[in-house]
Amino acid sequence: MAVTTSISSPSLSPLLFSKTHHTYFPRLDPHPNFCKFDRCCLQTVSSRQNPLCLSSSGTWVLNASLVRAEASGNGREPMVPPYNVLITGSTKGIGYALAKEFLKAGDNVIICSRSAERVKSAVQSLREDFGEQRVWGTTCDVREGQDVKDLVSFAQKELKYIDIWINNAGSNAYSFKPLSEASDEDLIEVVTTNALGLMLCCREAIKMMLNQPRGGHIFNIDGAGSDGRPTPRFAAYGATKRSAVHLTKSLQAELQMQDVKNVAMHNLSPGMVTTDLLMSGATTKQAKFFINVLAEPPEVVAEYLVPNIRSVPANGSMKPTYIRFLTGIKAYSQIFSVKFAFGARRNRYVLED
Amino acid sequence: MVARLHVCPQSLESFNFKDYHRTGPTVIIGSGFRRSGSVLPTGRNGFCLKQCRSFRGEDGRDVVEEKVAESAGKRGNLKGSGIWKSLSSTVLGGFGLRSRNSDEYRKAVAKLEEVCSSAAVQIGRYIVTMMSTGVILAIGFQLSGGDSQLSELVWYSWLGGIIIGTMIGANMVLEEHCRAGPRNVVISGSTRGLGKALAREFLLSGDRVVVASRSPESVQATVRELEENLREGMISAGASSKHLAHAKVVGIACDVCEPGDVQKLANFAVSELGYIDIWINNAGANKGFRPLLQFTDEDIKQIVSTNLVGSILCTREAMRVMINQPKGGHIFNMDGAGSGGSSTPLTAVYGSTKCGLRQLQSSLLKECKRSKVGVHTASPGMVLTDLLLSGSSLKNKQMFNFICELPETVARTLVPRMRVVKGSGKAINYLTPPRILLALVTAWLRRGRWFDDQGKALYAAEADRLRNWAENRTRFYFTDAMEMYTENTWVSVFSLSVVCAFIILSSTSSNFPGT
C-alpha cells in the first residue's frame, strides 16, 4: 500500500496531483490488530443512537487504554476513537465528503466555511443523517486571524479538544486563465485563501494541540503543482499549493527542532476530484481527457482517504505521512486501461469530442 | 567523413595546433594568473575576429569588434598587473604591519582575499576546462590506438572544439558591447538593502532606473542619493563617462500588494521611460527567525502579501506591459531560502512563499513560451541586509561570516548578467559552486569578516563602503564580462566529445567491413 513510485512521463497532464519527487516517510499499513479494533468500535458507535460525546469518550478512553496499553509509552494519553475532527472549507466538495465519511466512521465533526447559510444547510443535512450531537458548524473565513481564533474557541467549547484538523479550504477563484489575463481580485483571493489561510490555520491548530493531553494531527491538502510540475493557466494556484507542501515540511522540521512529541503534520493528496474547483478548468481537450480518466467523485476519494487518515492516530505513530489517493501506479493503470479497453471511462464527467 | 573533418583546420592553417597546445595549458597551470590573463585572450581575440568577419559582413560592426578586442587585450593586461600590484602591496604592507595594527591587518587580509579569490576563480576555471578537454583528448588517443592518422584527427578536433568554444564566448562578450545601450529597469522594494544596490549598479552601468517602495519619503531620499552617486560616478569616470549620459533615476511610492499601486507603477515607468526592459521583483519581507507560533497575524499577512501576492501582481503587470512591446522584456523574481524545496524551520512562512514563487516561475515559463517576455529567477545568496539580520542570533552571525556578502558585491555580479540575459527561464545565481567552494576553503580567513565574537558588525556603514567602492568599480568593469567568456569554454568540451563520438563511430564502421 505504501506506494512511492515516481511518474516521470511528460505526457501526464499538469492537473495530475499525485506527489512523487519529495521523499517522505512511506505510509504505514494500519496495524493488523487495530483494524479489528477499529471495526468493533465502529459497530458499537453506530449501534448507539445519539451518544453523549463527553461521557462516551470518557468510557472509551478507559476501554481503549486496556486494549492498547503499549501505545501510551510516553505519558501521552492515547488517541482512541471516536476522534474529534475539524475540517475547514467543508460545506461542499471534498471537505463535505470527508465530513460525511468521518461521521459514518463514528467520529465527531466540526465543519466551517465562509458563508453562514451554506454552513447552516450543511449542518442540517448532516444532522438529519447522523444525529444532533455529532456535528457542529460555524462560519469562518480562514483568511482572517480572528475568525480562525474564534473557530478554535468554538471547537473547544463544543468538543473540548480536536484530534484531527484538516486544512481543506482552498480556492482557485474558479478561473483558468494565463496569469496576464487574471484579475486582481482572483489572484488575491487565491493567494490569501490558500497560503495565508493555511498558515493561520496551521498556527492556531498547533497552538491548540500543544496543550491537549491527546495531542493532535494536522493534515494539509495538497493540489496541482505541489510536486513542482508546472501549472500553466493556474499559476497562482499552483504556487500556493507548492508553498503549502513546503510549509508542512518546514513545520515538521520546526516541531522536531522544538522537540514537540504530541503534534504531527501530514500531507493529504486527494488526487483529482470532480468538484467545482476542477471542473471549471475542463475547457481544453487534454484537461477533459485527464479528468475523465483520473478524476473521481469526492465520495469515492473520501471513502479511501478517511480510513487512512483515521489509521494515523490509531497506530499511535507521530511520524509525518503523505496520504495519496491517486498514486503513480493507479494513474498509469487507469490511463492504460482507457487505452486498451477502448474508452471505458470516456465521457464519464465531461463530454470529449 | 575524414575530408569533412579536415575542412576546419585547413582554414586555420596559420595556427600550429601542436605549439598552441603546448603553450596554452602549460602557461596556465604553471605560472598562474598574469600570463594566462594576457596570453590567452589575445589568442582568442585573433580567432574571434576572423570568425566574426566571416559570419557578418557589416563593415561598421567589424570596426567596433576590433576596438573591443583591442580593449579586451588591454584590459586583460591591466587587470593582471593591477592584481599583482595590489597582491604584493598587501603581502608586504599587510604582514609588515601585522603586529602594530590589527585593524589594518584585517583590511589587508580582506583585500588579499578578494584579490586571491578573483584570481583563483579564473585559474580554477581554466584548469578545470583544460583538464576536462585533456581527459577527453586522452580518451581520444586511447580509442585511436596509436593510429597516427586517427590521433591527428583527435588533435584537429580538439583544436576545433577550443576554437568554436572561444568563438561563441567571444561572440557573447561582443554582443554585450553591441547591445550596450541603456536599459529601462524597474526594481520594486529598492530603497534599502539589495534593491538599492541593484538600482545603483544599473544606474552606474548607464541604465534608466525606476525606484519603488512603500514609503514616499524613503523613495525620495533614495532617488536623491542615487542621483548624487550618479554625479560622483560621472566625475570619477571623467572623459569616458559617455555611457552614463542617458542614465537617470526616478521613483514612485508603491505598495506591491495593492493592485492599484502596481498598475500606477507600471504606468509611471512607461510614461517616464517609454518602455520597460527589465522588471525586478525584489520586494520581500521576513519578520525574523522564530517558530510559527510566535508570528502574529499581521506578520504572516505582511510576509505573504509582500512575497507572494506582490510578486504575482507585479509579474502580471510587467507581463501586460511587455507583451505589447516590440522588444519584449525580462522579469526577474528573487529567490530566497526555501526556493529549492529544502525545509526552512524558523522561517516557515518566508520559505514557503519563496518555494511557491519557484512554482510560479515554472508555470509562467510554460505560459510565456511563445511570447517575447522572459521570466527568470535571480538568486542573491546570502546578503547582509535587514531582511537577513533582523532577529538573527549570535550563532547565526558567526555563520554569516563565511557565506554572506555585502549587497554591493552581489549587485555587481548580478547586474551585468541581468543586463545581457536572453531567452526565458534563466537562473542568475550569486552563490555558484566555485564561490561556495572558495568560501569553504577560505573559512579560516573569514572568521571575523563581518561580525566579531560578540556579534558586533565590523563592516563599514553604507556611505563609507560606497566611497571606497566607487574607485574599485571602474577598474573591475571588465571582470564580469571575462567570467561569462570563460564559462563558454565548456562548449569546447562538449563539441570535442561530440567529435570523439564521431571518431569512434567512424573507426568502428571502417573496421567492420575489413573483418
mmCIF file of N, CA, C and O in Angstrom, chain B residues 183-239:
data_model
loop_
_atom_site.group_PDB
_atom_site.id
_atom_site.type_symbol
_atom_site.label_atom_id
_atom_site.label_comp_id
_atom_site.label_asym_id
_atom_site.label_seq_id
_atom_site.Cartn_x
_atom_site.Cartn_y
_atom_site.Cartn_z
ATOM 1 N N ARG B 183 19.275 50.415 -20.657
ATOM 2 C CA ARG B 183 18.070 49.623 -20.454
ATOM 3 C C ARG B 183 17.180 50.349 -19.463
ATOM 4 O O ARG B 183 17.668 51.077 -18.600
ATOM 5 N N ASN B 184 15.898 50.094 -19.590
ATOM 6 C CA ASN B 184 14.961 50.674 -18.640
ATOM 7 C C ASN B 184 14.599 49.623 -17.604
ATOM 8 O O ASN B 184 14.106 48.557 -17.950
ATOM 9 N N VAL B 185 14.856 49.943 -16.367
ATOM 10 C CA VAL B 185 14.745 48.938 -15.316
ATOM 11 C C VAL B 185 13.769 49.393 -14.239
ATOM 12 O O VAL B 185 13.809 50.554 -13.821
ATOM 13 N N VAL B 186 12.886 48.510 -13.820
ATOM 14 C CA VAL B 186 12.012 48.780 -12.678
ATOM 15 C C VAL B 186 12.405 47.817 -11.564
ATOM 16 O O VAL B 186 12.504 46.616 -11.795
ATOM 17 N N ILE B 187 12.652 48.344 -10.391
ATOM 18 C CA ILE B 187 13.019 47.492 -9.262
ATOM 19 C C ILE B 187 12.082 47.801 -8.108
ATOM 20 O O ILE B 187 12.019 48.937 -7.652
ATOM 21 N N SER B 188 11.355 46.794 -7.660
ATOM 22 C CA SER B 188 10.455 47.028 -6.523
ATOM 23 C C SER B 188 11.232 46.834 -5.235
ATOM 24 O O SER B 188 12.214 46.087 -5.184
ATOM 25 N N GLY B 189 10.802 47.489 -4.214
ATOM 26 C CA GLY B 189 11.456 47.393 -2.905
ATOM 27 C C GLY B 189 12.906 47.805 -2.952
ATOM 28 O O GLY B 189 13.774 47.105 -2.450
ATOM 29 N N SER B 190 13.168 48.948 -3.569
ATOM 30 C CA SER B 190 14.561 49.277 -3.854
ATOM 31 C C SER B 190 15.061 50.489 -3.094
ATOM 32 O O SER B 190 15.908 51.216 -3.566
ATOM 33 N N THR B 191 14.528 50.705 -1.911
ATOM 34 C CA THR B 191 15.075 51.820 -1.133
ATOM 35 C C THR B 191 16.026 51.339 -0.049
ATOM 36 O O THR B 191 16.593 52.135 0.678
ATOM 37 N N ARG B 192 16.183 50.062 0.063
ATOM 38 C CA ARG B 192 17.096 49.523 1.087
ATOM 39 C C ARG B 192 17.817 48.303 0.524
ATOM 40 O O ARG B 192 17.413 47.738 -0.471
ATOM 41 N N GLY B 193 18.845 47.920 1.227
ATOM 42 C CA GLY B 193 19.479 46.624 1.016
ATOM 43 C C GLY B 193 19.856 46.326 -0.424
ATOM 44 O O GLY B 193 20.391 47.161 -1.140
ATOM 45 N N LEU B 194 19.539 45.105 -0.824
ATOM 46 C CA LEU B 194 19.970 44.647 -2.136
ATOM 47 C C LEU B 194 19.315 45.444 -3.253
ATOM 48 O O LEU B 194 19.952 45.747 -4.257
ATOM 49 N N GLY B 195 18.032 45.786 -3.089
ATOM 50 C CA GLY B 195 17.320 46.522 -4.126
ATOM 51 C C GLY B 195 18.027 47.822 -4.459
ATOM 52 O O GLY B 195 18.223 48.172 -5.625
ATOM 53 N N LYS B 196 18.457 48.520 -3.409
ATOM 54 C CA LYS B 196 19.152 49.792 -3.610
ATOM 55 C C LYS B 196 20.491 49.554 -4.312
ATOM 56 O O LYS B 196 20.856 50.289 -5.229
ATOM 57 N N ALA B 197 21.188 48.530 -3.878
ATOM 58 C CA ALA B 197 22.480 48.227 -4.508
ATOM 59 C C ALA B 197 22.291 47.875 -5.981
ATOM 60 O O ALA B 197 23.083 48.307 -6.831
ATOM 61 N N LEU B 198 21.242 47.127 -6.278
ATOM 62 C CA LEU B 198 20.961 46.788 -7.677
ATOM 63 C C LEU B 198 20.661 48.047 -8.465
ATOM 64 O O LEU B 198 21.174 48.244 -9.576
ATOM 65 N N ALA B 199 19.814 48.908 -7.884
ATOM 66 C CA ALA B 199 19.450 50.145 -8.577
ATOM 67 C C ALA B 199 20.699 50.969 -8.879
ATOM 68 O O ALA B 199 20.876 51.487 -9.984
ATOM 69 N N ARG B 200 21.593 51.049 -7.898
ATOM 70 C CA ARG B 200 22.805 51.842 -8.075
ATOM 71 C C ARG B 200 23.681 51.242 -9.175
ATOM 72 O O ARG B 200 24.223 51.953 -10.017
ATOM 73 N N GLU B 201 23.768 49.931 -9.154
ATOM 74 C CA GLU B 201 24.624 49.264 -10.123
ATOM 75 C C GLU B 201 24.085 49.450 -11.548
ATOM 76 O O GLU B 201 24.833 49.725 -12.475
ATOM 77 N N PHE B 202 22.769 49.311 -11.690
ATOM 78 C CA PHE B 202 22.167 49.547 -13.007
ATOM 79 C C PHE B 202 22.429 50.975 -13.449
ATOM 80 O O PHE B 202 22.775 51.245 -14.597
ATOM 81 N N LEU B 203 22.223 51.886 -12.515
ATOM 82 C CA LEU B 203 22.381 53.306 -12.821
ATOM 83 C C LEU B 203 23.803 53.586 -13.299
ATOM 84 O O LEU B 203 24.011 54.279 -14.296
ATOM 85 N N LEU B 204 24.776 53.030 -12.617
ATOM 86 C CA LEU B 204 26.169 53.289 -12.979
ATOM 87 C C LEU B 204 26.592 52.500 -14.209
ATOM 88 O O LEU B 204 27.681 52.706 -14.736
ATOM 89 N N SER B 205 25.742 51.573 -14.649
ATOM 90 C CA SER B 205 26.003 50.920 -15.929
ATOM 91 C C SER B 205 25.376 51.719 -17.062
ATOM 92 O O SER B 205 25.396 51.285 -18.210
ATOM 93 N N GLY B 206 24.760 52.835 -16.714
ATOM 94 C CA GLY B 206 24.202 53.709 -17.730
ATOM 95 C C GLY B 206 22.732 53.460 -18.021
ATOM 96 O O GLY B 206 22.234 53.839 -19.074
ATOM 97 N N ASP B 207 22.031 52.787 -17.114
ATOM 98 C CA ASP B 207 20.625 52.470 -17.369
ATOM 99 C C ASP B 207 19.699 53.483 -16.704
ATOM 100 O O ASP B 207 20.107 54.235 -15.826
ATOM 101 N N ARG B 208 18.445 53.425 -17.144
ATOM 102 C CA ARG B 208 17.430 54.278 -16.528
ATOM 103 C C ARG B 208 16.636 53.435 -15.546
ATOM 104 O O ARG B 208 16.137 52.374 -15.904
ATOM 105 N N VAL B 209 16.532 53.895 -14.319
ATOM 106 C CA VAL B 209 16.009 53.061 -13.243
ATOM 107 C C VAL B 209 14.780 53.714 -12.612
ATOM 108 O O VAL B 209 14.755 54.923 -12.392
ATOM 109 N N VAL B 210 13.758 52.893 -12.342
ATOM 110 C CA VAL B 210 12.616 53.336 -11.555
ATOM 111 C C VAL B 210 12.712 52.687 -10.185
ATOM 112 O O VAL B 210 12.788 51.467 -10.071
ATOM 113 N N VAL B 211 12.734 53.529 -9.165
ATOM 114 C CA VAL B 211 12.822 53.040 -7.797
ATOM 115 C C VAL B 211 11.424 53.025 -7.205
ATOM 116 O O VAL B 211 10.654 53.958 -7.426
ATOM 117 N N ALA B 212 11.075 51.949 -6.493
ATOM 118 C CA ALA B 212 9.742 51.893 -5.903
ATOM 119 C C ALA B 212 9.824 51.296 -4.512
ATOM 120 O O ALA B 212 10.611 50.387 -4.263
ATOM 121 N N SER B 213 9.002 51.815 -3.638
ATOM 122 C CA SER B 213 8.944 51.293 -2.283
ATOM 123 C C SER B 213 7.666 51.795 -1.636
ATOM 124 O O SER B 213 6.969 52.635 -2.194
ATOM 125 N N ARG B 214 7.371 51.276 -0.437
ATOM 126 C CA ARG B 214 6.102 51.628 0.181
ATOM 127 C C ARG B 214 6.035 53.094 0.599
ATOM 128 O O ARG B 214 5.039 53.755 0.385
ATOM 129 N N SER B 215 7.119 53.585 1.212
ATOM 130 C CA SER B 215 7.000 54.934 1.763
ATOM 131 C C SER B 215 7.534 55.970 0.783
ATOM 132 O O SER B 215 8.648 55.843 0.265
ATOM 133 N N PRO B 216 6.734 57.025 0.532
ATOM 134 C CA PRO B 216 7.150 58.059 -0.426
ATOM 135 C C PRO B 216 8.417 58.781 0.029
ATOM 136 O O PRO B 216 9.240 59.162 -0.809
ATOM 137 N N GLU B 217 8.583 58.953 1.355
ATOM 138 C CA GLU B 217 9.753 59.689 1.843
ATOM 139 C C GLU B 217 11.035 58.943 1.485
ATOM 140 O O GLU B 217 11.991 59.526 0.980
ATOM 141 N N SER B 218 11.024 57.635 1.758
ATOM 142 C CA SER B 218 12.265 56.895 1.505
ATOM 143 C C SER B 218 12.536 56.803 0.012
ATOM 144 O O SER B 218 13.687 56.766 -0.406
ATOM 145 N N VAL B 219 11.481 56.787 -0.805
ATOM 146 C CA VAL B 219 11.698 56.796 -2.243
ATOM 147 C C VAL B 219 12.405 58.071 -2.655
ATOM 148 O O VAL B 219 13.402 58.050 -3.384
ATOM 149 N N GLN B 220 11.896 59.196 -2.113
ATOM 150 C CA GLN B 220 12.521 60.482 -2.457
ATOM 151 C C GLN B 220 13.982 60.533 -2.030
ATOM 152 O O GLN B 220 14.856 60.940 -2.790
ATOM 153 N N ALA B 221 14.213 60.069 -0.800
ATOM 154 C CA ALA B 221 15.583 60.101 -0.286
ATOM 155 C C ALA B 221 16.491 59.232 -1.153
ATOM 156 O O ALA B 221 17.624 59.614 -1.459
ATOM 157 N N THR B 222 15.970 58.060 -1.535
ATOM 158 C CA THR B 222 16.790 57.153 -2.341
ATOM 159 C C THR B 222 17.101 57.747 -3.702
ATOM 160 O O THR B 222 18.228 57.652 -4.194
ATOM 161 N N VAL B 223 16.077 58.349 -4.310
ATOM 162 C CA VAL B 223 16.304 58.958 -5.624
ATOM 163 C C VAL B 223 17.378 60.027 -5.524
ATOM 164 O O VAL B 223 18.309 60.089 -6.338
ATOM 165 N N ARG B 224 17.281 60.850 -4.468
ATOM 166 C CA ARG B 224 18.297 61.908 -4.291
ATOM 167 C C ARG B 224 19.683 61.297 -4.135
ATOM 168 O O ARG B 224 20.657 61.733 -4.744
ATOM 169 N N GLU B 225 19.749 60.256 -3.316
ATOM 170 C CA GLU B 225 21.043 59.644 -3.036
ATOM 171 C C GLU B 225 21.638 59.024 -4.302
ATOM 172 O O GLU B 225 22.832 59.168 -4.581
ATOM 173 N N LEU B 226 20.791 58.362 -5.054
ATOM 174 C CA LEU B 226 21.284 57.703 -6.269
ATOM 175 C C LEU B 226 21.730 58.736 -7.293
ATOM 176 O O LEU B 226 22.715 58.530 -8.003
ATOM 177 N N GLU B 227 20.995 59.861 -7.349
ATOM 178 C CA GLU B 227 21.412 60.921 -8.274
ATOM 179 C C GLU B 227 22.785 61.441 -7.893
ATOM 180 O O GLU B 227 23.632 61.706 -8.750
ATOM 181 N N GLU B 228 22.981 61.565 -6.579
ATOM 182 C CA GLU B 228 24.284 62.003 -6.083
ATOM 183 C C GLU B 228 25.376 61.012 -6.506
ATOM 184 O O GLU B 228 26.441 61.397 -6.998
ATOM 185 N N ASN B 229 25.057 59.725 -6.334
ATOM 186 C CA ASN B 229 26.014 58.690 -6.740
ATOM 187 C C ASN B 229 26.342 58.770 -8.222
ATOM 188 O O ASN B 229 27.481 58.598 -8.636
ATOM 189 N N LEU B 230 25.313 59.026 -8.991
ATOM 190 C CA LEU B 230 25.497 59.101 -10.437
ATOM 191 C C LEU B 230 26.425 60.262 -10.782
ATOM 192 O O LEU B 230 27.327 60.129 -11.607
ATOM 193 N N ARG B 231 26.199 61.377 -10.107
ATOM 194 C CA ARG B 231 27.030 62.546 -10.384
ATOM 195 C C ARG B 231 28.491 62.238 -10.049
ATOM 196 O O ARG B 231 29.398 62.530 -10.810
ATOM 197 N N GLU B 232 28.674 61.635 -8.879
ATOM 198 C CA GLU B 232 30.039 61.260 -8.494
ATOM 199 C C GLU B 232 30.650 60.299 -9.507
ATOM 200 O O GLU B 232 31.811 60.420 -9.876
ATOM 201 N N GLY B 233 29.814 59.350 -9.938
ATOM 202 C CA GLY B 233 30.301 58.380 -10.914
ATOM 203 C C GLY B 233 30.743 59.049 -12.190
ATOM 204 O O GLY B 233 31.767 58.694 -12.777
ATOM 205 N N MET B 234 29.975 60.055 -12.621
ATOM 206 C CA MET B 234 30.331 60.747 -13.854
ATOM 207 C C MET B 234 31.623 61.516 -13.684
ATOM 208 O O MET B 234 32.462 61.563 -14.582
ATOM 209 N N ILE B 235 31.803 62.100 -12.503
ATOM 210 C CA ILE B 235 33.032 62.871 -12.276
ATOM 211 C C ILE B 235 34.232 61.938 -12.253
ATOM 212 O O ILE B 235 35.244 62.190 -12.908
ATOM 213 N N SER B 236 34.093 60.826 -11.521
ATOM 214 C CA SER B 236 35.245 59.931 -11.386
ATOM 215 C C SER B 236 35.554 59.240 -12.703
ATOM 216 O O SER B 236 36.708 58.924 -12.989
ATOM 217 N N ALA B 237 34.508 59.006 -13.518
ATOM 218 C CA ALA B 237 34.775 58.367 -14.800
ATOM 219 C C ALA B 237 35.417 59.340 -15.769
ATOM 220 O O ALA B 237 36.092 58.933 -16.707
ATOM 221 N N GLY B 238 35.194 60.636 -15.566
ATOM 222 C CA GLY B 238 35.835 61.651 -16.391
ATOM 223 C C GLY B 238 35.391 61.597 -17.837
ATOM 224 O O GLY B 238 34.189 61.614 -18.138
ATOM 225 N N ALA B 239 36.379 61.497 -18.710
ATOM 226 C CA ALA B 239 36.087 61.592 -20.137
ATOM 227 C C ALA B 239 35.272 60.406 -20.628
ATOM 228 O O ALA B 239 34.485 60.527 -21.546
#
